[in-house]
mmCIF file of C-alpha atoms in Angstrom:
data_model
loop_
_atom_site.group_PDB
_atom_site.id
_atom_site.type_symbol
_atom_site.label_atom_id
_atom_site.label_comp_id
_atom_site.label_asym_id
_atom_site.label_seq_id
_atom_site.Cartn_x
_atom_site.Cartn_y
_atom_site.Cartn_z
ATOM 1 C CA MET A 1 46.933 -13.473 2.764
ATOM 2 C CA LYS A 2 47.000 -16.343 0.292
ATOM 3 C CA ILE A 3 44.153 -18.617 -0.793
ATOM 4 C CA VAL A 4 44.720 -21.971 -2.531
ATOM 5 C CA VAL A 5 42.345 -24.574 -3.919
ATOM 6 C CA SER A 6 43.311 -28.247 -4.048
ATOM 7 C CA LYS A 7 43.903 -29.615 -7.530
ATOM 8 C CA ALA A 8 43.260 -33.140 -6.236
ATOM 9 C CA ASP A 9 39.918 -32.204 -4.647
ATOM 10 C CA PRO A 10 38.545 -28.677 -5.209
ATOM 11 C CA ASN A 11 36.290 -29.004 -2.193
ATOM 12 C CA TYR A 12 39.398 -28.344 -0.101
ATOM 13 C CA VAL A 13 40.355 -24.672 0.158
ATOM 14 C CA TYR A 14 42.950 -23.211 2.522
ATOM 15 C CA ALA A 15 43.744 -19.595 3.328
ATOM 16 C CA ALA A 16 46.694 -18.150 5.231
ATOM 17 C CA THR A 17 45.400 -15.209 7.277
ATOM 18 C CA ASN A 18 46.626 -12.790 9.937
ATOM 19 C CA GLY A 19 45.456 -15.223 12.585
ATOM 20 C CA GLY A 20 46.627 -18.518 11.111
ATOM 21 C CA VAL A 21 45.487 -21.030 8.485
ATOM 22 C CA ILE A 22 41.780 -21.587 7.846
ATOM 23 C CA LYS A 23 40.230 -24.445 5.911
ATOM 24 C CA SER A 24 37.120 -25.273 3.892
ATOM 25 C CA THR A 25 35.973 -28.732 2.820
ATOM 26 C CA ASP A 26 32.927 -27.525 0.903
ATOM 27 C CA GLY A 27 34.540 -25.470 -1.843
ATOM 28 C CA GLY A 28 34.771 -22.274 0.189
ATOM 29 C CA THR A 29 31.193 -22.043 1.417
ATOM 30 C CA THR A 30 32.257 -22.349 5.056
ATOM 31 C CA PHE A 31 35.633 -22.164 6.803
ATOM 32 C CA SER A 32 37.069 -23.317 10.116
ATOM 33 C CA MET A 33 40.369 -22.629 11.849
ATOM 34 C CA THR A 34 43.095 -25.273 11.676
ATOM 35 C CA SER A 35 45.309 -25.851 14.697
ATOM 36 C CA LEU A 36 47.805 -23.326 13.251
ATOM 37 C CA ASP A 37 45.882 -20.647 15.125
ATOM 38 C CA TYR A 38 47.269 -17.312 16.309
ATOM 39 C CA THR A 39 43.988 -15.728 17.335
ATOM 40 C CA PRO A 40 44.657 -16.326 21.079
ATOM 41 C CA SER A 41 47.692 -14.024 20.715
ATOM 42 C CA PHE A 42 45.683 -11.057 19.415
ATOM 43 C CA PRO A 43 46.367 -8.180 19.650
ATOM 44 C CA ASN A 44 50.019 -8.903 20.447
ATOM 45 C CA LEU A 45 51.344 -10.234 17.134
ATOM 46 C CA SER A 46 53.605 -7.186 16.734
ATOM 47 C CA GLY A 47 53.023 -7.190 12.970
ATOM 48 C CA LEU A 48 55.274 -10.182 12.396
ATOM 49 C CA PHE A 49 52.776 -12.710 11.103
ATOM 50 C CA LYS A 50 50.348 -10.596 9.146
ATOM 51 C CA GLU A 51 52.578 -9.732 6.172
ATOM 52 C CA TYR A 52 54.127 -13.165 5.734
ATOM 53 C CA THR A 53 51.161 -15.485 5.373
ATOM 54 C CA PHE A 54 51.537 -18.207 2.763
ATOM 55 C CA VAL A 55 50.081 -21.678 2.286
ATOM 56 C CA ASP A 56 50.157 -24.348 -0.429
ATOM 57 C CA ILE A 57 48.612 -27.781 -0.988
ATOM 58 C CA SER A 58 50.201 -31.008 -2.203
ATOM 59 C CA PRO A 59 49.278 -31.676 -5.842
ATOM 60 C CA ASN A 60 48.216 -35.221 -4.902
ATOM 61 C CA ASP A 61 46.579 -35.005 -1.464
ATOM 62 C CA PRO A 62 44.258 -32.209 -0.256
ATOM 63 C CA LYS A 63 45.151 -32.914 3.374
ATOM 64 C CA VAL A 64 48.899 -32.361 2.924
ATOM 65 C CA ILE A 65 49.672 -28.658 3.304
ATOM 66 C CA ILE A 66 52.617 -26.359 4.040
ATOM 67 C CA ALA A 67 52.413 -22.890 5.548
ATOM 68 C CA SER A 68 54.587 -20.038 6.763
ATOM 69 C CA ASN A 69 54.499 -19.776 10.524
ATOM 70 C CA ARG A 70 55.709 -16.848 12.576
ATOM 71 C CA GLY A 71 53.733 -15.478 15.449
ATOM 72 C CA PRO A 72 54.452 -13.119 18.368
ATOM 73 C CA SER A 73 57.681 -11.140 18.582
ATOM 74 C CA GLY A 74 60.734 -13.283 19.262
ATOM 75 C CA SER A 75 59.343 -16.500 17.839
ATOM 76 C CA ALA A 76 61.196 -18.444 15.157
ATOM 77 C CA CYS A 77 60.461 -18.295 11.450
ATOM 78 C CA LYS A 78 59.154 -21.746 10.530
ATOM 79 C CA LEU A 79 57.684 -23.676 7.667
ATOM 80 C CA SER A 80 54.917 -25.836 9.087
ATOM 81 C CA ARG A 81 53.684 -29.023 7.443
ATOM 82 C CA SER A 82 50.471 -30.956 8.037
ATOM 83 C CA SER A 83 49.429 -34.310 6.608
ATOM 84 C CA ASP A 84 45.989 -34.423 8.222
ATOM 85 C CA GLY A 85 44.320 -31.300 6.882
ATOM 86 C CA GLY A 86 45.688 -28.950 9.531
ATOM 87 C CA MET A 87 44.817 -30.922 12.673
ATOM 88 C CA SER A 88 48.499 -31.298 13.589
ATOM 89 C CA TRP A 89 51.747 -29.774 12.299
ATOM 90 C CA SER A 90 55.494 -30.385 12.226
ATOM 91 C CA ASP A 91 57.938 -27.502 11.849
ATOM 92 C CA TYR A 92 61.213 -26.665 10.142
ATOM 93 C CA SER A 93 62.866 -23.579 11.628
ATOM 94 C CA PHE A 94 64.807 -20.974 9.656
ATOM 95 C CA GLY A 95 65.773 -19.090 12.822
ATOM 96 C CA ASN A 96 64.532 -15.984 14.598
ATOM 97 C CA ASN A 97 65.914 -13.316 12.287
ATOM 98 C CA ALA A 98 64.099 -14.351 9.102
ATOM 99 C CA PHE A 99 60.777 -14.324 7.290
ATOM 100 C CA LEU A 100 59.259 -16.750 4.796
ATOM 101 C CA ILE A 101 58.062 -14.738 1.805
ATOM 102 C CA ASP A 102 56.767 -17.571 -0.392
ATOM 103 C CA VAL A 103 56.157 -21.338 -0.137
ATOM 104 C CA LEU A 104 55.249 -23.677 -3.015
ATOM 105 C CA PHE A 105 54.988 -27.370 -3.771
ATOM 106 C CA HIS A 106 56.389 -28.713 -7.025
ATOM 107 C CA PRO A 107 53.284 -28.908 -9.273
ATOM 108 C CA VAL A 108 53.369 -32.718 -9.664
ATOM 109 C CA ASN A 109 55.938 -34.049 -7.161
ATOM 110 C CA PRO A 110 54.905 -33.401 -3.537
ATOM 111 C CA SER A 111 58.338 -34.397 -2.238
ATOM 112 C CA ILE A 112 59.811 -31.171 -3.650
ATOM 113 C CA VAL A 113 59.037 -27.924 -1.842
ATOM 114 C CA TYR A 114 60.367 -24.428 -2.568
ATOM 115 C CA THR A 115 60.553 -21.476 -0.234
ATOM 116 C CA LEU A 116 61.968 -17.957 -0.209
ATOM 117 C CA VAL A 117 63.472 -16.725 3.044
ATOM 118 C CA GLU A 118 64.255 -13.077 3.739
ATOM 119 C CA ASP A 119 67.057 -12.641 6.253
ATOM 120 C CA GLY A 120 67.538 -9.804 8.706
ATOM 121 C CA ASN A 121 69.349 -7.692 6.107
ATOM 122 C CA ARG A 122 66.431 -8.018 3.644
ATOM 123 C CA ASN A 123 68.358 -10.361 1.379
ATOM 124 C CA THR A 124 66.279 -13.023 -0.387
ATOM 125 C CA ASN A 125 67.415 -16.661 -0.226
ATOM 126 C CA PHE A 126 66.038 -19.715 -2.011
ATOM 127 C CA TYR A 127 65.641 -23.037 -0.203
ATOM 128 C CA ARG A 128 64.645 -26.399 -1.636
ATOM 129 C CA SER A 129 63.318 -29.546 0.040
ATOM 130 C CA VAL A 130 63.208 -33.073 -1.399
ATOM 131 C CA ASP A 131 61.387 -34.654 1.541
ATOM 132 C CA GLY A 132 58.121 -32.738 1.483
ATOM 133 C CA GLY A 133 59.314 -29.889 3.689
ATOM 134 C CA ALA A 134 60.908 -31.874 6.519
ATOM 135 C CA SER A 135 64.348 -30.404 5.733
ATOM 136 C CA PHE A 136 65.746 -27.759 3.389
ATOM 137 C CA THR A 137 68.928 -26.906 1.487
ATOM 138 C CA LYS A 138 69.912 -23.382 0.481
ATOM 139 C CA ILE A 139 70.513 -23.160 -3.282
ATOM 140 C CA THR A 140 72.966 -20.590 -4.666
ATOM 141 C CA ASN A 141 73.863 -22.120 -8.057
ATOM 142 C CA GLY A 142 73.093 -19.230 -10.437
ATOM 143 C CA PHE A 143 70.456 -17.786 -8.092
ATOM 144 C CA CYS A 144 70.011 -14.036 -7.656
ATOM 145 C CA ASN A 145 72.456 -13.418 -4.812
ATOM 146 C CA PHE A 146 71.754 -9.685 -4.647
ATOM 147 C CA VAL A 147 73.130 -8.123 -1.463
ATOM 148 C CA ASN A 148 70.711 -5.497 -0.186
ATOM 149 C CA THR A 149 73.430 -3.269 1.260
ATOM 150 C CA ASN A 150 71.092 -0.368 2.036
ATOM 151 C CA LYS A 151 68.322 -2.654 3.350
ATOM 152 C CA LYS A 152 65.857 -1.233 0.838
ATOM 153 C CA GLU A 153 62.300 -2.526 0.861
ATOM 154 C CA ALA A 154 62.254 -5.647 -1.300
ATOM 155 C CA LYS A 155 59.860 -8.371 -2.264
ATOM 156 C CA ALA A 156 60.218 -11.597 -4.229
ATOM 157 C CA ARG A 157 57.880 -14.260 -5.578
ATOM 158 C CA LEU A 158 58.087 -17.767 -7.049
ATOM 159 C CA ALA A 159 55.847 -19.369 -9.670
ATOM 160 C CA VAL A 160 55.448 -22.928 -10.993
ATOM 161 C CA THR A 161 53.198 -24.571 -13.560
ATOM 162 C CA PRO A 162 52.018 -28.106 -14.427
ATOM 163 C CA ALA A 163 52.587 -27.174 -18.074
ATOM 164 C CA GLN A 164 56.347 -27.500 -17.393
ATOM 165 C CA PRO A 165 56.627 -29.148 -13.978
ATOM 166 C CA ASP A 166 60.362 -28.676 -13.329
ATOM 167 C CA LEU A 167 60.253 -24.982 -14.235
ATOM 168 C CA VAL A 168 60.585 -22.514 -11.346
ATOM 169 C CA LEU A 169 60.335 -18.773 -11.953
ATOM 170 C CA PHE A 170 61.627 -16.057 -9.609
ATOM 171 C CA TYR A 171 60.938 -12.313 -9.479
ATOM 172 C CA LEU A 172 62.781 -9.873 -7.197
ATOM 173 C CA ASN A 173 61.851 -6.210 -6.913
ATOM 174 C CA VAL A 174 64.027 -3.907 -4.808
ATOM 175 C CA ALA A 175 62.788 -0.361 -4.220
ATOM 176 C CA ASP A 176 64.846 2.220 -6.154
ATOM 177 C CA GLU A 177 67.347 -0.476 -7.171
ATOM 178 C CA GLY A 178 65.701 -2.517 -9.938
ATOM 179 C CA THR A 179 64.258 -5.924 -10.732
ATOM 180 C CA GLY A 180 65.537 -9.365 -11.619
ATOM 181 C CA PHE A 181 63.846 -12.354 -13.266
ATOM 182 C CA TYR A 182 65.417 -15.797 -12.938
ATOM 183 C CA SER A 183 64.462 -19.249 -14.140
ATOM 184 C CA SER A 184 65.285 -22.830 -13.181
ATOM 185 C CA SER A 185 64.508 -25.713 -15.529
ATOM 186 C CA ASP A 186 65.640 -28.470 -13.149
ATOM 187 C CA ALA A 187 63.249 -28.019 -10.209
ATOM 188 C CA GLY A 188 65.323 -25.364 -8.474
ATOM 189 C CA VAL A 189 68.729 -27.067 -8.556
ATOM 190 C CA SER A 190 70.330 -24.413 -10.774
ATOM 191 C CA TRP A 191 69.279 -20.964 -11.987
ATOM 192 C CA LYS A 192 69.970 -18.396 -14.700
ATOM 193 C CA LYS A 193 69.037 -14.775 -15.138
ATOM 194 C CA ILE A 194 66.394 -14.133 -17.806
ATOM 195 C CA CYS A 195 65.746 -10.388 -17.604
ATOM 196 C CA CYS A 196 66.874 -7.671 -17.738
ATOM 197 C CA GLY A 197 70.222 -6.069 -18.555
ATOM 198 C CA ASN A 198 73.625 -7.678 -18.114
ATOM 199 C CA ALA A 199 73.687 -11.306 -17.020
ATOM 200 C CA ALA A 200 76.433 -10.480 -14.531
ATOM 201 C CA ASP A 201 74.213 -7.974 -12.676
ATOM 202 C CA PHE A 202 71.795 -9.542 -10.215
ATOM 203 C CA ILE A 203 69.153 -6.847 -10.794
ATOM 204 C CA ASN A 204 68.764 -3.981 -13.284
ATOM 205 C CA ASN A 205 66.537 -1.112 -14.224
ATOM 206 C CA ALA A 206 65.002 -1.188 -17.707
ATOM 207 C CA ASN A 207 67.368 -0.372 -20.574
ATOM 208 C CA THR A 208 65.385 -1.304 -23.665
ATOM 209 C CA GLU A 209 61.774 -0.981 -24.806
ATOM 210 C CA ARG A 210 60.823 -4.546 -23.921
ATOM 211 C CA ASP A 211 62.607 -4.698 -20.572
ATOM 212 C CA TYR A 212 60.500 -4.848 -17.442
ATOM 213 C CA ILE A 213 59.900 -1.174 -16.628
ATOM 214 C CA GLY A 214 60.052 -0.379 -12.929
ATOM 215 C CA GLU A 215 57.339 1.493 -11.112
ATOM 216 C CA ALA A 216 57.016 4.341 -8.652
ATOM 217 C CA HIS A 217 56.658 2.348 -5.450
ATOM 218 C CA VAL A 218 55.058 3.007 -2.135
ATOM 219 C CA PRO A 219 57.735 0.853 -0.454
ATOM 220 C CA SER A 220 55.591 -0.462 2.383
ATOM 221 C CA GLN A 221 52.997 -1.723 -0.111
ATOM 222 C CA MET A 222 55.543 -3.991 -1.794
ATOM 223 C CA ARG A 223 54.959 -6.432 1.041
ATOM 224 C CA TRP A 224 51.484 -7.350 -0.105
ATOM 225 C CA SER A 225 51.217 -6.100 -3.682
ATOM 226 C CA THR A 226 53.980 -8.013 -5.480
ATOM 227 C CA THR A 227 52.853 -10.877 -7.670
ATOM 228 C CA LEU A 228 54.234 -13.446 -10.101
ATOM 229 C CA ALA A 229 52.109 -16.022 -11.929
ATOM 230 C CA VAL A 230 52.539 -18.386 -14.874
ATOM 231 C CA SER A 231 49.821 -20.012 -16.971
ATOM 232 C CA ASN A 232 48.775 -23.556 -16.029
ATOM 233 C CA THR A 233 48.638 -24.514 -19.723
ATOM 234 C CA ASN A 234 51.360 -22.414 -21.400
ATOM 235 C CA SER A 235 54.602 -21.846 -19.497
ATOM 236 C CA ASN A 236 55.578 -18.957 -21.782
ATOM 237 C CA ILE A 237 52.782 -16.734 -20.467
ATOM 238 C CA VAL A 238 53.848 -14.968 -17.270
ATOM 239 C CA LEU A 239 52.359 -12.096 -15.275
ATOM 240 C CA ALA A 240 54.296 -9.905 -12.828
ATOM 241 C CA GLY A 241 53.666 -6.666 -11.016
ATOM 242 C CA THR A 242 54.119 -4.490 -7.943
ATOM 243 C CA ASN A 243 51.705 -1.729 -6.891
ATOM 244 C CA ARG A 244 50.625 -0.986 -10.469
ATOM 245 C CA PRO A 245 48.689 -3.014 -13.086
ATOM 246 C CA PRO A 246 50.600 -6.197 -13.950
ATOM 247 C CA LYS A 247 52.853 -6.625 -16.941
ATOM 248 C CA TYR A 248 52.800 -9.657 -19.229
ATOM 249 C CA SER A 249 55.444 -11.792 -20.904
ATOM 250 C CA PHE A 250 54.765 -14.224 -23.738
ATOM 251 C CA ASP A 251 58.299 -15.664 -23.871
ATOM 252 C CA GLN A 252 58.889 -16.801 -20.285
ATOM 253 C CA MET A 253 60.014 -13.419 -18.926
ATOM 254 C CA LYS A 254 62.478 -12.446 -21.668
ATOM 255 C CA THR A 255 60.395 -9.467 -22.816
ATOM 256 C CA TRP A 256 57.470 -7.603 -21.261
ATOM 257 C CA TRP A 257 54.231 -5.922 -22.364
ATOM 258 C CA TRP A 258 51.705 -3.765 -20.545
ATOM 259 C CA SER A 259 48.501 -1.842 -21.048
ATOM 260 C CA GLY A 260 48.828 0.281 -24.178
ATOM 261 C CA SER A 261 51.589 -1.850 -25.705
ATOM 262 C CA LYS A 262 51.189 -2.581 -29.403
ATOM 263 C CA VAL A 263 51.138 -6.354 -29.667
ATOM 264 C CA ASN A 264 51.178 -7.928 -33.116
ATOM 265 C CA VAL A 265 48.152 -10.227 -32.989
ATOM 266 C CA SER A 266 49.286 -12.010 -36.158
ATOM 267 C CA ASP A 267 52.036 -13.765 -34.190
ATOM 268 C CA GLY A 268 49.507 -15.406 -31.890
ATOM 269 C CA ASN A 269 50.013 -13.157 -28.872
ATOM 270 C CA PRO A 270 46.891 -11.675 -27.311
ATOM 271 C CA ARG A 271 46.339 -7.936 -27.641
ATOM 272 C CA ILE A 272 46.873 -5.853 -24.498
#
């Protein structure tokens, strides 16, 4: 489940739920179902929609929204777009053997949309739209093209910030394999690895004290307990985590800190 509040009008709140997308126009006091409604299909969703529920709002218009859309077994994986607050939707299909695992608008330009698509082999792919989500292009230029040969449980997240609008951050966590942090400074056109280990390796386990230290995972929980966030006012401050308390970076994911770390407060970093 994901909940988002409109930056253009905070009275508008949307939430992606097991049954579809719900909407509030009074700041979250009351909610109603949009027309992206899967409740008539209960209890026959076969688990396909409930773990892949994402929604985001245009930075300029509270009625323009995008959402992941996959319902009963056999239905296509789609990104759905509405320009009337969820009354009607148009779809872009990524095919039957895929899942959307994140969807985001560019923080100031609503024409640019980002999405992560997991294919049937549990590989994570990045797609970019320049027409508000009507069509998408797969981007591979420097992106983490890790091939999940053993189909291990994996989860990825994107993050953006108005503090640096063209910055896109990416976090991939693969059970028992390692993690990778990537960054794009040109609105998702090209990417580079930030952490950790060798640049030539798509993902790595921690090798040094300030690398992102992996966690003992309950693999099934990775689906709903992986997070990545960046400050709205300082693009150097990033939070990431899976299953355990989150870890923090103060240099845009190059190094990581966690509870009990000794942070030198004299350099301006907060104490953890």
